[in-house]
Tab-separated table of C-alpha atoms in Angstrom:
chain	number	residue	atom	x	y	z
A	1	MET	CA	0.000	0.000	0.000
A	2	SER	CA	1.409	3.400	-0.932
A	3	THR	CA	1.906	6.117	1.648
A	4	PRO	CA	0.034	9.427	1.411
A	5	ALA	CA	3.293	11.180	0.541
A	6	ALA	CA	3.547	9.069	-2.606
A	7	ARG	CA	0.408	10.754	-3.975
A	8	PRO	CA	1.011	14.479	-3.697
A	9	SER	CA	-1.020	15.225	-6.805
A	10	THR	CA	-4.326	14.454	-5.053
A	11	LYS	CA	-3.402	15.522	-1.521
A	12	GLY	CA	-5.396	18.538	-0.479
A	13	SER	CA	-7.466	18.646	-3.677
A	14	ALA	CA	-11.233	18.955	-3.573
A	15	LEU	CA	-11.537	15.412	-4.894
A	16	GLU	CA	-9.220	14.093	-2.176
A	17	ARG	CA	-10.974	15.967	0.621
A	18	TYR	CA	-14.458	14.915	-0.442
A	19	PHE	CA	-13.803	11.209	-1.043
A	20	LYS	CA	-10.983	10.851	1.546
A	21	ILE	CA	-8.951	8.926	-1.017
A	22	THR	CA	-5.561	9.056	0.722
A	23	GLU	CA	-7.121	8.506	4.151
A	24	ARG	CA	-8.478	5.176	2.965
A	25	GLY	CA	-5.176	4.188	1.375
A	26	SER	CA	-6.242	4.542	-2.243
A	27	SER	CA	-5.500	6.671	-5.298
A	28	VAL	CA	-7.520	8.162	-8.132
A	29	SER	CA	-6.184	5.585	-10.598
A	30	ARG	CA	-7.153	2.704	-8.303
A	31	GLU	CA	-10.641	4.141	-7.840
A	32	VAL	CA	-11.128	4.518	-11.596
A	33	ARG	CA	-9.807	1.022	-12.207
A	34	GLY	CA	-12.078	-0.375	-9.510
A	35	GLY	CA	-15.086	1.445	-10.924
A	36	PHE	CA	-14.457	-0.053	-14.354
A	37	ALA	CA	-13.974	-3.540	-12.893
A	38	THR	CA	-17.250	-3.362	-10.968
A	39	PHE	CA	-19.087	-2.170	-14.058
A	40	PHE	CA	-17.754	-4.945	-16.271
A	41	THR	CA	-18.597	-7.652	-13.741
A	42	MET	CA	-22.200	-6.493	-13.333
A	43	ALA	CA	-22.994	-4.914	-16.723
A	44	TYR	CA	-24.685	-8.208	-17.586
A	45	ILE	CA	-27.752	-7.027	-15.640
A	46	VAL	CA	-28.539	-4.558	-18.440
A	47	VAL	CA	-29.032	-7.568	-20.708
A	48	LEU	CA	-30.275	-10.124	-18.205
A	49	ASN	CA	-32.935	-8.037	-16.441
A	50	PRO	CA	-34.877	-7.404	-19.685
A	51	LEU	CA	-34.722	-11.133	-20.469
A	52	ILE	CA	-36.255	-11.937	-17.080
A	53	ILE	CA	-38.955	-9.283	-16.711
A	54	GLY	CA	-39.265	-7.984	-20.262
A	55	THR	CA	-40.150	-11.291	-21.893
A	56	GLN	CA	-42.927	-12.279	-19.466
A	57	GLU	CA	-46.607	-11.449	-19.732
A	58	ASP	CA	-48.577	-10.397	-16.686
A	59	SER	CA	-51.860	-12.112	-15.840
A	60	THR	CA	-53.676	-9.917	-18.361
A	61	GLY	CA	-51.324	-10.834	-21.190
A	62	GLY	CA	-49.515	-7.496	-21.181
A	63	PHE	CA	-45.781	-6.852	-21.436
A	64	LEU	CA	-43.735	-4.204	-19.647
A	65	GLY	CA	-44.248	-0.907	-21.411
A	66	GLY	CA	-47.375	-2.125	-23.170
A	67	GLY	CA	-47.541	-3.375	-26.716
A	68	ASP	CA	-48.165	-6.810	-28.187
A	69	GLY	CA	-44.648	-8.098	-27.549
A	70	PRO	CA	-41.510	-7.545	-25.465
A	71	ASN	CA	-39.744	-4.195	-25.641
A	72	LEU	CA	-36.324	-5.266	-24.400
A	73	ALA	CA	-34.568	-2.094	-25.521
A	74	MET	CA	-36.823	0.033	-23.322
A	75	VAL	CA	-36.330	-2.260	-20.312
A	76	ALA	CA	-32.561	-2.272	-20.871
A	77	ALA	CA	-32.371	1.517	-21.110
A	78	CYS	CA	-34.361	2.012	-17.907
A	79	THR	CA	-32.366	-0.709	-16.152
A	80	ALA	CA	-29.112	1.086	-16.982
A	81	LEU	CA	-30.563	4.501	-16.110
A	82	VAL	CA	-31.671	3.563	-12.596
A	83	ALA	CA	-28.463	1.624	-11.939
A	84	GLY	CA	-26.410	4.626	-13.044
A	85	VAL	CA	-28.284	7.230	-11.022
A	86	MET	CA	-28.425	5.178	-7.821
A	87	THR	CA	-24.783	4.079	-8.047
A	88	LEU	CA	-23.758	7.703	-8.531
A	89	LEU	CA	-25.836	8.596	-5.488
A	90	MET	CA	-24.128	5.863	-3.459
A	91	GLY	CA	-20.732	7.268	-4.374
A	92	VAL	CA	-21.525	10.939	-3.792
A	93	VAL	CA	-23.724	10.631	-0.687
A	94	ALA	CA	-22.366	7.553	1.123
A	95	ASN	CA	-18.776	7.611	-0.223
A	96	TYR	CA	-18.715	3.835	-0.453
A	97	PRO	CA	-17.482	1.589	-3.311
A	98	LEU	CA	-20.848	-0.103	-3.741
A	99	ALA	CA	-22.822	-0.307	-6.995
A	100	LEU	CA	-26.549	-0.901	-7.325
A	101	ALA	CA	-28.788	-2.359	-10.017
A	102	ALA	CA	-31.929	-4.445	-10.454
A	103	GLY	CA	-31.678	-7.323	-7.990
A	104	LEU	CA	-31.416	-10.822	-9.414
A	105	GLY	CA	-33.818	-13.188	-7.689
A	106	LEU	CA	-36.108	-10.312	-6.780
A	107	ASN	CA	-36.767	-9.588	-10.455
A	108	ALA	CA	-37.589	-13.251	-11.062
A	109	PHE	CA	-39.940	-13.242	-8.068
A	110	VAL	CA	-41.687	-10.164	-9.446
A	111	ALA	CA	-41.998	-11.705	-12.920
A	112	PHE	CA	-43.159	-15.183	-11.933
A	113	GLY	CA	-44.501	-14.798	-8.392
A	114	ILE	CA	-46.357	-11.478	-8.542
A	115	ALA	CA	-47.137	-10.271	-12.074
A	116	LYS	CA	-48.796	-13.571	-12.981
A	117	LEU	CA	-51.204	-13.599	-10.016
A	118	PRO	CA	-54.883	-13.331	-11.051
A	119	GLU	CA	-55.787	-9.886	-12.433
A	120	MET	CA	-52.351	-8.456	-11.588
A	121	THR	CA	-50.662	-6.150	-14.061
A	122	TRP	CA	-47.030	-5.130	-14.335
A	123	ALA	CA	-47.959	-1.700	-12.964
A	124	ASP	CA	-49.568	-3.330	-9.907
A	125	ALA	CA	-46.507	-5.534	-9.335
A	126	MET	CA	-44.126	-2.593	-9.558
A	127	GLY	CA	-46.338	-0.667	-7.154
A	128	LEU	CA	-45.604	-3.328	-4.533
A	129	ILE	CA	-41.880	-2.778	-5.126
A	130	VAL	CA	-42.263	0.966	-4.570
A	131	LEU	CA	-44.257	0.312	-1.395
A	132	GLU	CA	-41.634	-2.121	-0.096
A	133	GLY	CA	-38.883	0.411	-0.748
A	134	LEU	CA	-40.779	3.150	1.104
A	135	ILE	CA	-41.235	0.887	4.127
A	136	ILE	CA	-37.531	0.023	4.194
A	137	LEU	CA	-36.686	3.732	3.897
A	138	LEU	CA	-38.896	4.401	6.917
A	139	LEU	CA	-37.092	1.653	8.861
A	140	VAL	CA	-33.760	3.239	7.946
A	141	LEU	CA	-34.790	6.781	8.899
A	142	THR	CA	-36.077	5.578	12.261
A	143	GLY	CA	-32.750	3.865	12.905
A	144	PHE	CA	-34.224	0.353	13.003
A	145	ARG	CA	-32.264	-1.043	10.069
A	146	LYS	CA	-28.958	0.305	11.370
A	147	ALA	CA	-29.754	-0.972	14.863
A	148	VAL	CA	-30.210	-4.478	13.457
A	149	LEU	CA	-26.844	-4.188	11.728
A	150	HIS	CA	-25.146	-3.327	15.039
A	151	ALA	CA	-26.984	-6.115	16.894
A	152	VAL	CA	-25.493	-8.869	14.732
A	153	PRO	CA	-22.387	-10.484	16.336
A	154	PRO	CA	-19.173	-9.708	14.364
A	155	PRO	CA	-18.332	-13.416	13.723
A	156	LEU	CA	-21.758	-13.874	12.138
A	157	LYS	CA	-21.069	-10.887	9.883
A	158	THR	CA	-17.808	-12.549	8.888
A	159	ALA	CA	-19.709	-15.740	8.075
A	160	ILE	CA	-22.053	-13.710	5.881
A	161	SER	CA	-19.059	-12.359	3.936
A	162	VAL	CA	-17.567	-15.826	3.507
A	163	GLY	CA	-20.917	-17.276	2.455
A	164	ILE	CA	-21.369	-14.560	-0.136
A	165	GLY	CA	-17.872	-15.306	-1.409
A	166	LEU	CA	-18.851	-18.923	-2.008
A	167	PHE	CA	-22.173	-17.782	-3.454
A	168	ILE	CA	-20.644	-15.518	-6.098
A	169	THR	CA	-18.086	-18.216	-6.914
A	170	VAL	CA	-20.930	-20.614	-7.653
A	171	VAL	CA	-22.720	-17.883	-9.623
A	172	GLY	CA	-19.584	-17.407	-11.712
A	173	LEU	CA	-19.074	-21.128	-12.323
A	174	VAL	CA	-22.732	-21.712	-13.212
A	175	ASP	CA	-23.092	-18.637	-15.432
A	176	ALA	CA	-19.971	-19.701	-17.324
A	177	GLY	CA	-21.341	-23.219	-17.767
A	178	PHE	CA	-18.346	-24.700	-15.937
A	179	VAL	CA	-20.838	-26.250	-13.484
A	180	ARG	CA	-24.277	-27.262	-14.743
A	181	LYS	CA	-27.337	-28.955	-13.337
A	182	ALA	CA	-27.126	-32.713	-13.773
A	183	GLU	CA	-30.212	-34.459	-15.082
A	184	GLY	CA	-31.283	-37.096	-12.573
A	185	GLY	CA	-27.939	-36.936	-10.793
A	186	PRO	CA	-26.160	-34.816	-8.194
A	187	LEU	CA	-26.702	-31.105	-7.678
A	188	GLY	CA	-24.284	-30.272	-10.455
A	189	GLU	CA	-21.756	-31.679	-12.854
A	190	LEU	CA	-18.640	-30.497	-14.629
A	191	GLY	CA	-19.393	-28.856	-17.981
A	192	VAL	CA	-21.520	-30.915	-20.341
A	193	GLY	CA	-21.977	-34.519	-19.251
A	194	GLY	CA	-19.007	-34.303	-16.908
A	195	PHE	CA	-16.590	-32.891	-19.498
A	196	LEU	CA	-15.388	-29.398	-20.383
A	197	ALA	CA	-16.830	-29.391	-23.874
A	198	GLY	CA	-16.844	-26.433	-26.236
A	199	TRP	CA	-14.715	-23.390	-27.008
A	200	PRO	CA	-16.591	-21.036	-24.620
A	201	LEU	CA	-15.641	-23.165	-21.621
A	202	LEU	CA	-12.030	-23.162	-22.792
A	203	VAL	CA	-12.188	-19.370	-22.973
A	204	PHE	CA	-13.507	-19.283	-19.394
A	205	VAL	CA	-10.697	-21.524	-18.146
A	206	VAL	CA	-8.062	-19.488	-19.985
A	207	GLY	CA	-9.599	-16.287	-18.616
A	208	LEU	CA	-9.530	-17.673	-15.085
A	209	PHE	CA	-5.856	-18.572	-15.365
A	210	ILE	CA	-5.093	-15.159	-16.873
A	211	ILE	CA	-6.690	-13.396	-13.891
A	212	ILE	CA	-5.021	-15.747	-11.392
A	213	THR	CA	-1.631	-15.224	-13.040
A	214	LEU	CA	-1.977	-11.451	-13.011
A	215	HIS	CA	-3.174	-11.476	-9.402
A	216	VAL	CA	-0.453	-13.717	-7.961
A	217	ARG	CA	2.186	-11.657	-9.773
A	218	GLY	CA	0.791	-8.521	-8.128
A	219	VAL	CA	-0.329	-6.815	-11.338
A	220	LYS	CA	-2.501	-3.782	-10.573
A	221	GLY	CA	-5.724	-4.028	-12.552
A	222	SER	CA	-5.568	-7.825	-12.810
A	223	ILE	CA	-9.341	-8.300	-12.713
A	224	LEU	CA	-10.132	-5.570	-15.236
A	225	TYR	CA	-7.312	-6.575	-17.579
A	226	GLY	CA	-8.416	-10.179	-17.291
A	227	ILE	CA	-11.985	-9.343	-18.303
A	228	LEU	CA	-10.894	-7.204	-21.240
A	229	GLY	CA	-8.297	-9.714	-22.440
A	230	THR	CA	-10.691	-12.642	-22.176
A	231	THR	CA	-13.372	-10.686	-24.034
A	232	ILE	CA	-10.965	-10.072	-26.919
A	233	LEU	CA	-10.053	-13.775	-26.908
A	234	ALA	CA	-13.749	-14.696	-26.967
A	235	MET	CA	-14.381	-12.405	-29.944
A	236	VAL	CA	-11.486	-13.979	-31.847
A	237	VAL	CA	-12.705	-17.513	-31.062
A	238	GLU	CA	-16.232	-16.654	-32.181
A	239	ALA	CA	-14.981	-15.028	-35.387
A	240	VAL	CA	-12.922	-18.115	-36.264
A	241	PHE	CA	-15.295	-20.918	-35.246
A	242	ASP	CA	-18.755	-19.269	-35.510
A	243	ILE	CA	-20.017	-20.952	-32.332
A	244	GLY	CA	-23.214	-19.023	-31.614
A	245	GLY	CA	-25.300	-18.865	-28.442
A	246	GLN	CA	-26.717	-21.651	-26.314
A	247	THR	CA	-30.366	-20.758	-26.922
A	248	ASN	CA	-32.538	-19.804	-29.880
A	249	GLU	CA	-34.850	-16.785	-30.107
A	250	ALA	CA	-37.499	-18.643	-28.110
A	251	GLY	CA	-35.070	-19.222	-25.256
A	252	GLU	CA	-34.788	-22.968	-25.913
A	253	LEU	CA	-31.459	-24.720	-25.355
A	254	VAL	CA	-30.227	-25.775	-28.796
A	255	ASN	CA	-26.456	-25.502	-28.458
A	256	PRO	CA	-25.150	-26.657	-25.035
A	257	THR	CA	-21.557	-25.807	-25.941
A	258	GLY	CA	-22.387	-22.286	-27.158
A	259	TRP	CA	-21.890	-18.935	-25.459
A	260	GLY	CA	-23.963	-18.065	-22.402
A	261	LEU	CA	-26.088	-14.888	-22.525
A	262	ASN	CA	-24.052	-12.935	-25.127
A	263	VAL	CA	-22.320	-13.942	-28.343
A	264	PRO	CA	-18.985	-12.041	-28.321
A	265	SER	CA	-18.990	-10.327	-31.686
A	266	LEU	CA	-18.710	-6.689	-32.674
A	267	PRO	CA	-22.174	-5.078	-32.703
A	268	SER	CA	-23.544	-3.733	-35.987
A	269	SER	CA	-24.328	-0.429	-34.263
A	270	LEU	CA	-22.446	1.244	-31.449
A	271	VAL	CA	-25.054	3.830	-30.464
A	272	ALA	CA	-28.782	3.550	-29.793
A	273	THR	CA	-31.210	6.254	-28.673
A	274	PRO	CA	-32.547	5.262	-25.228
A	275	ASP	CA	-36.268	4.934	-24.611
A	276	PHE	CA	-37.259	5.710	-21.003
A	277	GLY	CA	-40.967	5.111	-21.481
A	278	LEU	CA	-41.234	2.878	-18.416
A	279	LEU	CA	-40.525	5.687	-15.953
A	280	GLY	CA	-43.504	6.212	-13.647
A	281	ASP	CA	-45.416	3.218	-15.006
A	282	PHE	CA	-46.551	1.791	-11.652
A	283	ASN	CA	-49.750	1.557	-9.585
A	284	LEU	CA	-48.893	1.950	-5.894
A	285	LEU	CA	-51.961	0.321	-4.347
A	286	GLY	CA	-53.461	-1.469	-7.341
A	287	SER	CA	-52.495	-4.915	-6.047
A	288	PHE	CA	-54.594	-4.480	-2.898
A	289	ASP	CA	-57.714	-4.271	-5.051
A	290	LYS	CA	-56.647	-7.182	-7.279
A	291	ILE	CA	-55.483	-9.830	-4.785
A	292	GLY	CA	-56.645	-8.503	-1.419
A	293	ILE	CA	-54.973	-6.801	1.517
A	294	VAL	CA	-53.638	-9.974	3.173
A	295	SER	CA	-52.024	-11.382	0.026
A	296	ALA	CA	-50.513	-8.014	-0.907
A	297	ALA	CA	-49.175	-7.510	2.610
A	298	LEU	CA	-47.527	-10.946	2.644
A	299	LEU	CA	-45.904	-10.253	-0.720
A	300	VAL	CA	-44.537	-6.928	0.524
A	301	PHE	CA	-43.230	-8.670	3.659
A	302	THR	CA	-41.488	-11.357	1.589
A	303	ILE	CA	-39.805	-8.842	-0.734
A	304	LEU	CA	-38.906	-6.567	2.169
A	305	LEU	CA	-37.172	-9.286	4.160
A	306	ALA	CA	-35.156	-10.470	1.166
A	307	ASP	CA	-34.117	-6.909	0.258
A	308	PHE	CA	-33.421	-5.932	3.875
A	309	PHE	CA	-30.825	-8.597	4.618
A	310	ASP	CA	-29.290	-9.021	1.168
A	311	THR	CA	-28.063	-5.446	1.398
A	312	MET	CA	-26.786	-5.850	4.924
A	313	GLY	CA	-24.751	-8.871	3.933
A	314	THR	CA	-23.453	-7.253	0.761
A	315	MET	CA	-22.282	-3.984	2.290
A	316	VAL	CA	-20.495	-5.816	5.108
A	317	ALA	CA	-18.872	-8.268	2.690
A	318	VAL	CA	-17.621	-5.487	0.410
A	319	GLY	CA	-16.334	-3.529	3.410
A	320	ALA	CA	-14.516	-6.588	4.756
A	321	GLU	CA	-12.843	-7.165	1.390
A	322	GLY	CA	-11.588	-3.576	1.386
A	323	ASP	CA	-10.662	-3.499	5.093
A	324	LEU	CA	-13.161	-0.681	5.608
A	325	LEU	CA	-15.062	-2.066	8.617
A	326	ASP	CA	-14.726	-0.750	12.157
A	327	GLU	CA	-13.972	-2.880	15.202
A	328	GLU	CA	-17.616	-3.980	15.376
A	329	GLY	CA	-17.634	-5.093	11.758
A	330	ASN	CA	-19.671	-2.163	10.417
A	331	PRO	CA	-18.842	-0.082	7.322
A	332	PRO	CA	-18.368	3.711	7.439
A	333	ASN	CA	-21.444	5.853	6.734
A	334	SER	CA	-23.671	2.782	7.152
A	335	GLN	CA	-26.769	4.939	7.685
A	336	LYS	CA	-26.204	6.788	4.403
A	337	ILE	CA	-25.524	3.500	2.596
A	338	LEU	CA	-28.835	2.106	3.821
A	339	VAL	CA	-30.744	5.266	2.870
A	340	VAL	CA	-29.432	5.184	-0.699
A	341	ASP	CA	-30.134	1.463	-0.963
A	342	SER	CA	-33.714	2.009	0.213
A	343	LEU	CA	-34.219	4.796	-2.316
A	344	ALA	CA	-32.897	2.430	-4.979
A	345	ALA	CA	-35.690	-0.021	-4.228
A	346	VAL	CA	-38.218	2.772	-4.660
A	347	ALA	CA	-36.548	3.987	-7.866
A	348	GLY	CA	-36.481	0.492	-9.352
A	349	GLY	CA	-40.197	0.055	-8.831
A	350	ALA	CA	-40.997	3.559	-10.042
A	351	ALA	CA	-39.051	2.873	-13.262
A	352	SER	CA	-40.671	-0.578	-13.681
A	353	VAL	CA	-37.338	-2.430	-13.690
A	354	SER	CA	-37.792	-4.179	-10.307
A	355	SER	CA	-36.166	-3.368	-6.978
A	356	ASN	CA	-32.602	-2.073	-7.230
A	357	THR	CA	-30.202	-3.245	-4.571
A	358	SER	CA	-26.516	-3.374	-3.698
A	359	TYR	CA	-24.442	-5.760	-5.824
A	360	ILE	CA	-21.874	-8.142	-4.415
A	361	GLU	CA	-20.003	-7.788	-7.727
A	362	SER	CA	-18.804	-4.504	-6.225
A	363	ALA	CA	-16.234	-6.688	-4.482
A	364	SER	CA	-14.449	-7.058	-7.824
A	365	GLY	CA	-13.837	-3.304	-7.843
A	366	VAL	CA	-12.655	-3.420	-4.250
A	367	GLY	CA	-10.357	-6.242	-5.286
A	368	GLU	CA	-8.858	-3.801	-7.786
A	369	GLY	CA	-8.138	-1.330	-4.996
A	370	ALA	CA	-11.341	0.757	-4.819
A	371	ARG	CA	-11.955	2.117	-1.308
A	372	THR	CA	-14.148	5.190	-1.792
A	373	GLY	CA	-17.281	6.431	-3.486
A	374	LEU	CA	-15.254	7.707	-6.426
A	375	ALA	CA	-15.271	4.156	-7.788
A	376	SER	CA	-19.078	4.153	-7.567
A	377	VAL	CA	-19.181	7.452	-9.435
A	378	VAL	CA	-17.137	5.874	-12.231
A	379	THR	CA	-19.407	2.811	-12.322
A	380	GLY	CA	-22.508	5.007	-12.291
A	381	VAL	CA	-21.278	7.122	-15.206
A	382	LEU	CA	-20.538	3.960	-17.193
A	383	PHE	CA	-24.082	2.720	-16.565
A	384	LEU	CA	-25.486	6.042	-17.765
A	385	LEU	CA	-23.351	5.846	-20.893
A	386	THR	CA	-24.703	2.346	-21.405
A	387	THR	CA	-28.170	3.789	-21.965
A	388	PHE	CA	-26.751	5.149	-25.241
A	389	LEU	CA	-24.229	2.396	-25.918
A	390	SER	CA	-26.418	-0.588	-25.128
A	391	PRO	CA	-25.132	-2.588	-28.148
A	392	LEU	CA	-21.673	-2.691	-26.538
A	393	VAL	CA	-23.046	-4.471	-23.471
A	394	ALA	CA	-23.627	-7.506	-25.659
A	395	VAL	CA	-19.894	-7.771	-26.384
A	396	VAL	CA	-18.838	-9.206	-23.005
A	397	PRO	CA	-20.009	-12.837	-22.602
A	398	TYR	CA	-20.450	-14.638	-19.297
A	399	GLU	CA	-17.322	-16.647	-20.036
A	400	ALA	CA	-15.197	-13.475	-20.031
A	401	ALA	CA	-16.691	-11.764	-16.969
A	402	THR	CA	-17.253	-14.653	-14.564
A	403	PRO	CA	-13.582	-15.602	-13.950
A	404	ALA	CA	-13.398	-12.377	-11.942
A	405	LEU	CA	-16.176	-13.600	-9.652
A	406	VAL	CA	-14.265	-16.809	-8.939
A	407	LEU	CA	-11.143	-14.909	-7.885
A	408	VAL	CA	-13.140	-12.478	-5.752
A	409	GLY	CA	-14.874	-15.453	-4.122
A	410	PHE	CA	-11.463	-16.778	-3.123
A	411	LEU	CA	-10.437	-13.420	-1.671
A	412	MET	CA	-13.610	-13.270	0.430
A	413	MET	CA	-13.217	-16.892	1.534
A	414	GLN	CA	-9.936	-15.992	3.234
A	415	GLN	CA	-11.905	-14.256	5.997
A	416	VAL	CA	-13.105	-17.648	7.296
A	417	LYS	CA	-10.058	-17.855	9.585
A	418	GLU	CA	-11.502	-15.034	11.695
A	419	ILE	CA	-14.335	-17.282	12.965
A	420	ASP	CA	-13.727	-19.170	16.215
A	421	TRP	CA	-14.689	-22.705	15.158
A	422	ASP	CA	-14.300	-23.987	18.710
A	423	ASP	CA	-17.158	-21.779	19.926
A	424	LEU	CA	-20.245	-23.816	18.999
A	425	GLU	CA	-22.590	-20.923	19.723
A	426	ILE	CA	-21.160	-19.056	16.751
A	427	ALA	CA	-19.527	-21.862	14.738
A	428	ILE	CA	-22.752	-23.733	13.915
A	429	PRO	CA	-24.705	-20.594	12.859
A	430	ALA	CA	-21.653	-19.485	10.851
A	431	PHE	CA	-21.441	-22.888	9.159
A	432	LEU	CA	-25.138	-22.852	8.205
A	433	THR	CA	-24.825	-19.285	6.919
A	434	ILE	CA	-21.845	-20.150	4.759
A	435	ILE	CA	-23.100	-23.383	3.191
A	436	LEU	CA	-26.726	-22.430	2.607
A	437	MET	CA	-25.990	-19.350	0.494
A	438	PRO	CA	-24.432	-21.301	-2.408
A	439	PHE	CA	-26.599	-24.405	-1.941
A	440	THR	CA	-29.895	-22.492	-1.942
A	441	TYR	CA	-28.678	-19.805	-4.360
A	442	SER	CA	-29.963	-17.265	-1.851
A	443	ILE	CA	-28.050	-14.838	0.363
A	444	THR	CA	-31.201	-14.276	2.425
A	445	ALA	CA	-31.664	-17.992	3.136
A	446	GLY	CA	-28.113	-18.237	4.496
A	447	ILE	CA	-28.473	-15.162	6.688
A	448	GLY	CA	-31.839	-16.345	7.976
A	449	ALA	CA	-30.542	-19.801	8.861
A	450	GLY	CA	-27.607	-18.257	10.711
A	451	PHE	CA	-29.787	-15.878	12.707
A	452	VAL	CA	-32.402	-18.463	13.655
A	453	SER	CA	-29.818	-21.081	14.675
A	454	TYR	CA	-27.857	-18.483	16.681
A	455	VAL	CA	-30.932	-17.602	18.758
A	456	PHE	CA	-31.912	-21.264	19.088
A	457	ILE	CA	-28.496	-22.404	20.357
A	458	LYS	CA	-28.329	-19.561	22.856
A	459	VAL	CA	-31.737	-20.593	24.199
A	460	VAL	CA	-30.988	-24.314	24.523
A	461	ARG	CA	-27.738	-23.481	26.339
A	462	GLY	CA	-29.628	-21.352	28.858
A	463	LYS	CA	-28.270	-18.003	27.620
A	464	ALA	CA	-31.486	-16.449	26.342
A	465	ALA	CA	-30.876	-13.334	28.458
A	466	THR	CA	-27.699	-12.563	26.506
A	467	ILE	CA	-29.514	-12.352	23.148
A	468	HIS	CA	-29.938	-8.826	21.826
A	469	PRO	CA	-33.676	-7.902	21.602
A	470	LEU	CA	-33.320	-7.139	17.891
A	471	MET	CA	-31.810	-10.583	17.269
A	472	TRP	CA	-34.926	-12.034	18.903
A	473	LEU	CA	-37.131	-9.943	16.614
A	474	VAL	CA	-35.148	-10.751	13.463
A	475	GLY	CA	-35.091	-14.443	14.387
A	476	VAL	CA	-38.890	-14.503	14.700
A	477	LEU	CA	-39.265	-12.626	11.407
A	478	PHE	CA	-37.082	-15.168	9.643
A	479	VAL	CA	-39.128	-18.025	11.087
A	480	LEU	CA	-42.157	-16.334	9.534
A	481	TYR	CA	-40.220	-15.824	6.301
A	482	PHE	CA	-39.243	-19.488	6.019
A	483	GLY	CA	-42.764	-20.574	6.911
A	484	ILE	CA	-44.549	-18.134	4.609
A	485	ASP	CA	-46.257	-20.847	2.524
A	486	PRO	CA	-47.767	-22.756	5.495
A	487	ILE	CA	-48.867	-19.434	6.984
A	488	LYS	CA	-50.583	-18.489	3.742
A	489	GLY	CA	-52.290	-21.897	3.748
A	490	ILE	CA	-53.537	-21.395	7.308
A	491	LEU	CA	-54.876	-17.957	6.379
A	492	GLY	CA	-56.463	-19.330	3.225
A	493	VAL	CA	-54.335	-17.108	0.990
A	494	GLU	CA	-53.184	-18.351	-2.415
C-alpha cells in the first residue's frame, strides 16, 4: 500500500478531501480502475434483467411498457438509467465503493410470483416494489435497520461475507457453464456430461488462469485486464469458429456448448437512442384491489425481508474485502448506505425495472483497490453511458466476466479464519450461513438460517438473556419468512 506522501497530486485537492482517497489508502487511478472492474462484472444485468422481466406477460397478457410483444430495448435503457443514477448517489452521498442495479432473484420473483397472479398487471406488481422500498426507507430513517446491523455479532457478519464469497463463486461457475445442473444426478456436474466441452468453456478456463496469473504476480488491474483480455479472446474464437449462443430466439437450449447470454462479436451499431418510457409506469396500491390486503401484505413482507438482509450482507462483505469495517464489523457511513439502498428499491419500482439493490459484484472493484465512493461514481457514469451504448453491453459474454467472480470469491473466503470454530454458539450458525448461500442460491436464506440457529443455540444453552432484543425480533421474522407458505395456507391465501 502506498503512503500518502507518494500521492502528492491528489493531496489537499477537492476530490481528495471529499472522497478521503488518501485517508483510505487509495488513489484516483485505483478508484477509476475499480469502478471499471465493478461495471464490467455487473454490466450483464442490463441484458439479463430485460430477459427476465421484459419477456414475461402479466396475468392480463400485457408486457412491460405495453404493446403486443416484449420491448427489451426500453427495459434495458431504464435498467441502466436507474443503476447509473443510484450508483452515482451511493458514491456521492455515502462515499462507499458499492454499486446498485436491479436485484437478481427479486426480479424473477416479481416476474413469476407477482405479475402472474390473477388480475395483476405489471404496474400493480411494480407498485408493490415501490411500497416495499418506502417501508424500508422508513425503517432506515427511524434507525431500526442500522440498529439491526449493530446487533449482529461480528463473527456472524464474517460468516455472511464468507458465504457470499462462495455464493458468487458458484454464480460465476454456473453462469460460465463450468458447473451445470445434472439431469437425474447430483446437484451439479462439470461442464456438459461431466466434461469441459466447447470453445466457450475453454475461454472461461483461460480467462480464469489469466486473472489468477496477473493477481499472484501482483499486477494492478488484474481483474479488469483479465476481463478485457478474455473478451478479446472470446471475440477472436467466435470469429474463427462461428459458435453461436446456447439458446434460440425462443429461449430454448439448442447448443449446449455455445456462449452463455451474449455472443462475443462486434455489434452492428455502437449507439442507440434510449427509450425511457417505463418511468412512472406503476400503480402503488393497485395490487390491494386485485389480490386482497392480506395477500398483498404478505408479498410486501417477503420482498422486504429479502431486500433488507441481502443489502446488509453485501455492504459488510464489500467492506470486509476492502478493510473498511470498524472494530464492530460495520462499514463507514452505514446509515447513508442504507438510505441510498432504500431509495434504490423505490426507484427500481418507479421505473418498472424491479427493486434495485446493492451488488456483491462490487467486491471485484474493491479487489482492484477501490476504497471510496469515487469508484461508484465511475461505475454510475458507465451505466449512464450504457443507456446510449447498449449494443456494446452484448460484447462481453459470461465466459469473459465470470472468472473475476471466482477470484473475488477466493479473496472473500480468506476471511473464514476469523471465525472461532471452537465456539459452537457461533460456529454452527456461521457454518449454516456459509453453506446455505451457495446451496440455496440465496443470500437471504443463508443469513436467515444463521440468525435463527444463533438464537436457538443460545436458548438451549440457557443463555437467552444474553440475546440482543433485535436478534430475537429478526429471528422470529425469519421463522415467519421461512414458513410463509404454510402461513398463507392457514390464512387461506393463495
